[in-house]
PDB file of C-alpha atoms and ligand atoms in Angstrom:
ATOM      1  CA  MET A1320     120.088 126.757  81.982  1.00 43.00           C
ATOM      2  CA  ARG A1321     123.781 126.213  81.593  1.00 49.00           C
ATOM      3  CA  ASN A1322     124.085 124.624  84.983  1.00 48.00           C
ATOM      4  CA  ALA A1323     121.063 122.426  84.444  1.00 49.00           C
ATOM      5  CA  ALA A1324     122.449 121.205  81.127  1.00 47.00           C
ATOM      6  CA  ALA A1325     125.816 120.540  82.659  1.00 45.00           C
ATOM      7  CA  THR A1326     124.135 118.599  85.462  1.00 45.00           C
ATOM      8  CA  ALA A1327     122.114 116.529  82.985  1.00 46.00           C
ATOM      9  CA  VAL A1328     125.243 115.645  81.032  1.00 45.00           C
ATOM     10  CA  GLY A1329     126.943 114.856  84.310  1.00 40.00           C
ATOM     11  CA  ILE A1330     124.119 112.479  85.250  1.00 44.00           C
ATOM     12  CA  MET A1331     124.189 110.765  81.853  1.00 45.00           C
ATOM     13  CA  LEU A1332     127.932 110.341  82.026  1.00 43.00           C
ATOM     14  CA  GLY A1333     127.586 109.126  85.566  1.00 42.00           C
ATOM     15  CA  LEU A1334     124.985 106.569  84.514  1.00 45.00           C
ATOM     16  CA  SER A1335     127.009 105.236  81.635  1.00 42.00           C
ATOM     17  CA  GLY A1336     130.000 105.104  83.912  1.00 47.00           C
ATOM     18  CA  LEU A1337     128.068 102.999  86.386  1.00 49.00           C
ATOM     19  CA  ALA A1338     126.245 100.693  83.991  1.00 50.00           C
ATOM     20  CA  PRO A1339     127.351 101.191  80.376  1.00 53.00           C
ATOM     21  CA  ASN A1340     125.086  98.544  78.885  1.00 55.00           C
ATOM     22  CA  THR A1341     121.953  99.827  80.572  1.00 53.00           C
ATOM     23  CA  ALA A1342     122.722 103.408  79.610  1.00 53.00           C
ATOM     24  CA  LEU A1343     123.307 102.391  75.998  1.00 55.00           C
ATOM     25  CA  ALA A1344     120.028 100.519  75.780  1.00 56.00           C
ATOM     26  CA  GLN A1345     118.152 103.448  77.278  1.00 60.00           C
ATOM     27  CA  PHE A1346     119.491 106.001  74.842  1.00 58.00           C
ATOM     28  CA  SER A1347     119.568 104.004  71.608  1.00 61.00           C
ATOM     29  CA  PRO A1348     117.018 105.208  69.029  1.00 58.00           C
ATOM     30  CA  PRO A1349     113.825 103.192  68.439  1.00 58.00           C
ATOM     31  CA  VAL A1350     114.105 100.400  65.902  1.00 64.00           C
ATOM     32  CA  VAL A1351     112.991 101.603  62.455  1.00 60.00           C
ATOM     33  CA  PRO A1352     110.492  99.150  60.951  1.00 61.00           C
ATOM     34  CA  ALA A1353     111.584  97.514  57.695  1.00 65.00           C
ATOM     35  CA  ALA A1354     110.191  99.204  54.577  1.00 80.00           C
ATOM     36  CA  ILE A1355     106.873  97.691  53.458  1.00 87.00           C
ATOM     37  CA  ASP A1356     107.025  96.159  49.985  1.00 94.00           C
ATOM     38  CA  PRO A1357     104.726  97.849  47.409  1.00 96.00           C
ATOM     39  CA  ALA A1358     102.368  94.870  47.034  1.00 96.00           C
ATOM     40  CA  THR A1359     101.732  94.809  50.777  1.00 96.00           C
ATOM     41  CA  LEU A1360     101.321  98.576  50.816  1.00 96.00           C
ATOM     42  CA  PHE A1361      98.702  98.305  48.043  1.00 97.00           C
ATOM     43  CA  SER A1362      96.879  95.544  49.852  1.00 95.00           C
ATOM     44  CA  ARG A1363      96.815  97.525  53.110  1.00 96.00           C
ATOM     45  CA  GLN A1364      95.883 100.872  51.574  1.00 97.00           C
ATOM     46  CA  CYS A1365      93.579  99.814  48.743  1.00 97.00           C
ATOM     47  CA  GLY A1366      92.887  96.094  49.231  1.00 96.00           C
ATOM     48  CA  THR A1367      89.646  96.511  51.153  1.00 95.00           C
ATOM     49  CA  CYS A1368      88.038  97.962  48.024  1.00 96.00           C
ATOM     50  CA  HIS A1369      90.292  96.934  45.109  1.00 96.00           C
ATOM     51  CA  VAL A1370      92.093  93.947  43.676  1.00 96.00           C
ATOM     52  CA  ALA A1371      94.695  94.236  40.913  1.00 95.00           C
ATOM     53  CA  ASP A1372      94.950  90.726  39.520  1.00 92.00           C
ATOM     54  CA  ALA A1373      93.347  88.790  36.698  1.00 86.00           C
ATOM     55  CA  ALA A1374      91.306  86.540  38.956  1.00 82.00           C
ATOM     56  CA  GLY A1375      89.696  89.147  41.178  1.00 76.00           C
ATOM     57  CA  GLY A1376      86.303  90.597  40.449  1.00 72.00           C
ATOM     58  CA  PRO A1377      85.350  94.088  41.528  1.00 73.00           C
ATOM     59  CA  ARG A1378      84.937  94.791  45.218  1.00 85.00           C
ATOM     60  CA  GLN A1379      83.580  98.138  46.360  1.00 93.00           C
ATOM     61  CA  GLY A1380      85.896  99.612  43.698  1.00 96.00           C
ATOM     62  CA  PRO A1381      86.873  98.340  40.211  1.00 96.00           C
ATOM     63  CA  ASN A1382      89.705  95.891  39.482  1.00 95.00           C
ATOM     64  CA  LEU A1383      92.894  97.956  39.072  1.00 96.00           C
ATOM     65  CA  ARG A1384      94.891  95.504  36.976  1.00 96.00           C
ATOM     66  CA  GLY A1385      95.973  97.384  33.861  1.00 95.00           C
ATOM     67  CA  VAL A1386      94.558 100.640  35.201  1.00 97.00           C
ATOM     68  CA  PHE A1387      97.708 102.495  34.148  1.00 96.00           C
ATOM     69  CA  GLY A1388      97.054 103.879  30.662  1.00 96.00           C
ATOM     70  CA  ARG A1389      93.357 102.970  30.892  1.00 96.00           C
ATOM     71  CA  LYS A1390      90.562 105.474  30.338  1.00 97.00           C
ATOM     72  CA  ALA A1391      88.810 106.306  33.609  1.00 98.00           C
ATOM     73  CA  GLY A1392      85.568 104.476  34.257  1.00 97.00           C
ATOM     74  CA  THR A1393      86.027 101.711  31.700  1.00 96.00           C
ATOM     75  CA  PHE A1394      86.541  98.540  33.729  1.00 93.00           C
ATOM     76  CA  GLU A1395      83.797  96.366  32.283  1.00 90.00           C
ATOM     77  CA  GLY A1396      80.927  95.484  34.555  1.00 90.00           C
ATOM     78  CA  PHE A1397      81.649  98.096  37.208  1.00 94.00           C
ATOM     79  CA  ALA A1398      78.938 100.673  37.946  1.00 96.00           C
ATOM     80  CA  TYR A1399      80.897 103.920  38.262  1.00 97.00           C
ATOM     81  CA  SER A1400      79.452 107.141  39.596  1.00 98.00           C
ATOM     82  CA  PRO A1401      78.191 109.347  36.704  1.00 97.00           C
ATOM     83  CA  GLY A1402      81.170 111.743  36.561  1.00 97.00           C
ATOM     84  CA  PHE A1403      83.520 109.017  35.328  1.00 97.00           C
ATOM     85  CA  ALA A1404      82.018 108.625  31.866  1.00 92.00           C
ATOM     86  CA  ALA A1405      82.394 112.312  31.042  1.00 93.00           C
ATOM     87  CA  SER A1406      85.757 112.859  32.746  1.00 96.00           C
ATOM     88  CA  GLY A1407      87.956 112.119  29.720  1.00 96.00           C
ATOM     89  CA  ILE A1408      90.733 111.153  32.120  1.00 98.00           C
ATOM     90  CA  VAL A1409      93.421 108.611  31.258  1.00 98.00           C
ATOM     91  CA  TRP A1410      95.215 107.163  34.279  1.00 98.00           C
ATOM     92  CA  ASP A1411      98.899 108.044  34.382  1.00 98.00           C
ATOM     93  CA  GLU A1412     101.323 109.248  37.097  1.00 98.00           C
ATOM     94  CA  THR A1413      99.814 112.732  37.210  1.00 98.00           C
ATOM     95  CA  THR A1414      96.124 111.832  37.159  1.00 98.00           C
ATOM     96  CA  LEU A1415      96.549 108.933  39.605  1.00 98.00           C
ATOM     97  CA  ASP A1416      98.544 111.138  41.967  1.00 98.00           C
ATOM     98  CA  ALA A1417      95.831 113.807  41.904  1.00 98.00           C
ATOM     99  CA  TYR A1418      93.070 111.226  42.315  1.00 98.00           C
ATOM    100  CA  LEU A1419      94.688 109.523  45.315  1.00 98.00           C
ATOM    101  CA  THR A1420      95.362 112.892  46.930  1.00 98.00           C
ATOM    102  CA  ASN A1421      91.720 113.927  46.652  1.00 98.00           C
ATOM    103  CA  PRO A1422      89.373 111.897  44.392  1.00 98.00           C
ATOM    104  CA  GLN A1423      86.539 114.436  44.503  1.00 98.00           C
ATOM    105  CA  ALA A1424      88.826 117.273  43.383  1.00 97.00           C
ATOM    106  CA  LEU A1425      89.429 115.381  40.131  1.00 97.00           C
ATOM    107  CA  ILE A1426      86.027 113.735  39.606  1.00 98.00           C
ATOM    108  CA  THR A1427      83.452 115.503  41.731  1.00 97.00           C
ATOM    109  CA  THR A1428      80.989 112.600  41.799  1.00 97.00           C
ATOM    110  CA  SER A1429      83.606 110.067  42.941  1.00 98.00           C
ATOM    111  CA  VAL A1430      82.391 107.947  45.832  1.00 97.00           C
ATOM    112  CA  MET A1431      85.872 106.640  46.634  1.00 97.00           C
ATOM    113  CA  ALA A1432      86.242 107.184  50.376  1.00 97.00           C
ATOM    114  CA  TYR A1433      90.029 107.376  50.468  1.00 97.00           C
ATOM    115  CA  ARG A1434      92.664 110.117  50.516  1.00 97.00           C
ATOM    116  CA  GLN A1435      96.413 109.769  50.782  1.00 97.00           C
ATOM    117  CA  ALA A1436      98.305 112.884  51.878  1.00 97.00           C
ATOM    118  CA  ASN A1437     101.727 111.208  51.853  1.00 97.00           C
ATOM    119  CA  ALA A1438     103.396 111.745  48.449  1.00 97.00           C
ATOM    120  CA  GLY A1439     105.858 108.885  48.993  1.00 96.00           C
ATOM    121  CA  THR A1440     103.059 106.418  49.701  1.00 96.00           C
ATOM    122  CA  ARG A1441     101.181 107.582  46.596  1.00 97.00           C
ATOM    123  CA  GLN A1442     104.292 107.252  44.419  1.00 97.00           C
ATOM    124  CA  THR A1443     105.101 103.743  45.673  1.00 97.00           C
ATOM    125  CA  ILE A1444     101.566 102.516  44.998  1.00 97.00           C
ATOM    126  CA  ILE A1445     101.391 104.198  41.565  1.00 98.00           C
ATOM    127  CA  GLY A1446     104.762 102.661  40.607  1.00 97.00           C
ATOM    128  CA  TRP A1447     103.492  99.240  41.613  1.00 97.00           C
ATOM    129  CA  LEU A1448     100.160  99.691  39.775  1.00 97.00           C
ATOM    130  CA  LYS A1449     102.086 100.554  36.606  1.00 97.00           C
ATOM    131  CA  GLU A1450     103.554  97.024  36.658  1.00 96.00           C
ATOM    132  CA  GLN A1451     100.181  95.262  37.080  1.00 96.00           C
ATOM    133  CA  ARG A1452      99.446  94.648  33.416  1.00 91.00           C
TER     134      ARG A1452
HETATM  135  C1  LIG B1861      86.911 102.595  50.795  1.00 76.81           C
HETATM  136  C2  LIG B1861      87.068 101.931  49.526  1.00 76.81           C
HETATM  137  C3  LIG B1861      88.221 102.358  48.640  1.00 76.81           C
HETATM  138  C4  LIG B1861      89.558 102.451  48.956  1.00 76.81           C
HETATM  139  C5  LIG B1861      90.228 102.193  50.283  1.00 76.81           C
HETATM  140  C6  LIG B1861      90.240 102.795  47.731  1.00 76.81           C
HETATM  141  N1  LIG B1861      89.335 102.935  46.716  1.00 76.81           N
HETATM  142 FE1  LIG B1861      89.746 103.382  44.774  1.00 76.81          FE
HETATM  143  N2  LIG B1861      87.782 103.365  44.313  1.00 76.81           N
HETATM  144  C7  LIG B1861      86.760 103.041  45.191  1.00 76.81           C
HETATM  145  C8  LIG B1861      85.485 103.175  44.525  1.00 76.81           C
HETATM  146  C9  LIG B1861      84.114 102.924  45.155  1.00 76.81           C
HETATM  147  C10 LIG B1861      85.771 103.606  43.212  1.00 76.81           C
HETATM  148  C11 LIG B1861      84.746 103.967  42.122  1.00 76.81           C
HETATM  149  C12 LIG B1861      84.421 105.440  42.340  1.00 76.81           C
HETATM  150  C13 LIG B1861      83.165 105.925  41.662  1.00 76.81           C
HETATM  151  O1  LIG B1861      82.529 105.182  40.895  1.00 76.81           O
HETATM  152  O2  LIG B1861      82.806 107.085  41.937  1.00 76.81           O
HETATM  153  C14 LIG B1861      87.217 103.695  43.106  1.00 76.81           C
HETATM  154  C15 LIG B1861      87.897 104.051  41.939  1.00 76.81           C
HETATM  155  C16 LIG B1861      89.271 104.056  41.803  1.00 76.81           C
HETATM  156  C17 LIG B1861      89.976 104.351  40.585  1.00 76.81           C
HETATM  157  C18 LIG B1861      89.363 104.624  39.221  1.00 76.81           C
HETATM  158  C19 LIG B1861      89.499 103.357  38.403  1.00 76.81           C
HETATM  159  C20 LIG B1861      88.897 103.360  37.018  1.00 76.81           C
HETATM  160  O3  LIG B1861      88.653 102.268  36.496  1.00 76.81           O
HETATM  161  O4  LIG B1861      88.659 104.439  36.453  1.00 76.81           O
HETATM  162  C21 LIG B1861      91.306 104.259  40.869  1.00 76.81           C
HETATM  163  C22 LIG B1861      92.460 104.489  39.920  1.00 76.81           C
HETATM  164  C23 LIG B1861      91.433 103.915  42.269  1.00 76.81           C
HETATM  165  N3  LIG B1861      90.173 103.806  42.808  1.00 76.81           N
HETATM  166  C24 LIG B1861      92.613 103.712  42.923  1.00 76.81           C
HETATM  167  C25 LIG B1861      92.734 103.421  44.277  1.00 76.81           C
HETATM  168  C26 LIG B1861      93.991 103.175  44.938  1.00 76.81           C
HETATM  169  C27 LIG B1861      95.337 103.108  44.240  1.00 76.81           C
HETATM  170  C28 LIG B1861      93.714 103.009  46.271  1.00 76.81           C
HETATM  171  C29 LIG B1861      94.689 102.824  47.403  1.00 76.81           C
HETATM  172  C30 LIG B1861      95.784 103.752  47.453  1.00 76.81           C
HETATM  173  C31 LIG B1861      92.279 103.101  46.421  1.00 76.81           C
HETATM  174  N4  LIG B1861      91.721 103.360  45.189  1.00 76.81           N
HETATM  175  C32 LIG B1861      91.605 102.961  47.623  1.00 76.81           C
HETATM  176  C33 LIG B1861      86.905 102.664  46.513  1.00 76.81           C
HETATM  177  C34 LIG B1861      88.096 102.671  47.217  1.00 76.81           C
END
């Protein structure tokens, strides 16, 4: 093992000695993509089924403008699954986080076909939703 490692280092050093620019390019880390802004993240994650602006009508899911602080299942004109009416849930950081993690764990009848396991992604979207008043 020791010898192999030493040889590998020797080869790398040899390479960079021969062609420094090439060696540098080969070993530089991959470019990290720029952070996605929250509005774009919402549109990519939720936009197929939801809008969150005054103009948009419901899609497959209800309009999410003003959802923060709203009682679950009360966007006018949207036909929610039956569990919403009886849920007694008000949407805040905690309830939204639980719902996006696993909708059916919070409201068993929920037909929302979406789950987000990444806490950071959930937090970014919830933070953005909070501002859509
Ligand atoms: C595949 C379509 C789909 C996707 C993607 C989706 N949803 Fe939904 N969502 C729905 C549907 C359908 C409902 C209504 C559920 C029901 O009636 O059982 C819903 C309901 C909701 C509700 C309850 C709203 C209320 O008025 O009580 C919230 C909050 C919500 N979605 C947030 C989100 C967020 C945030 C995202 C993205 C991170 C998202 N959803 C992604 C389809 C979707």
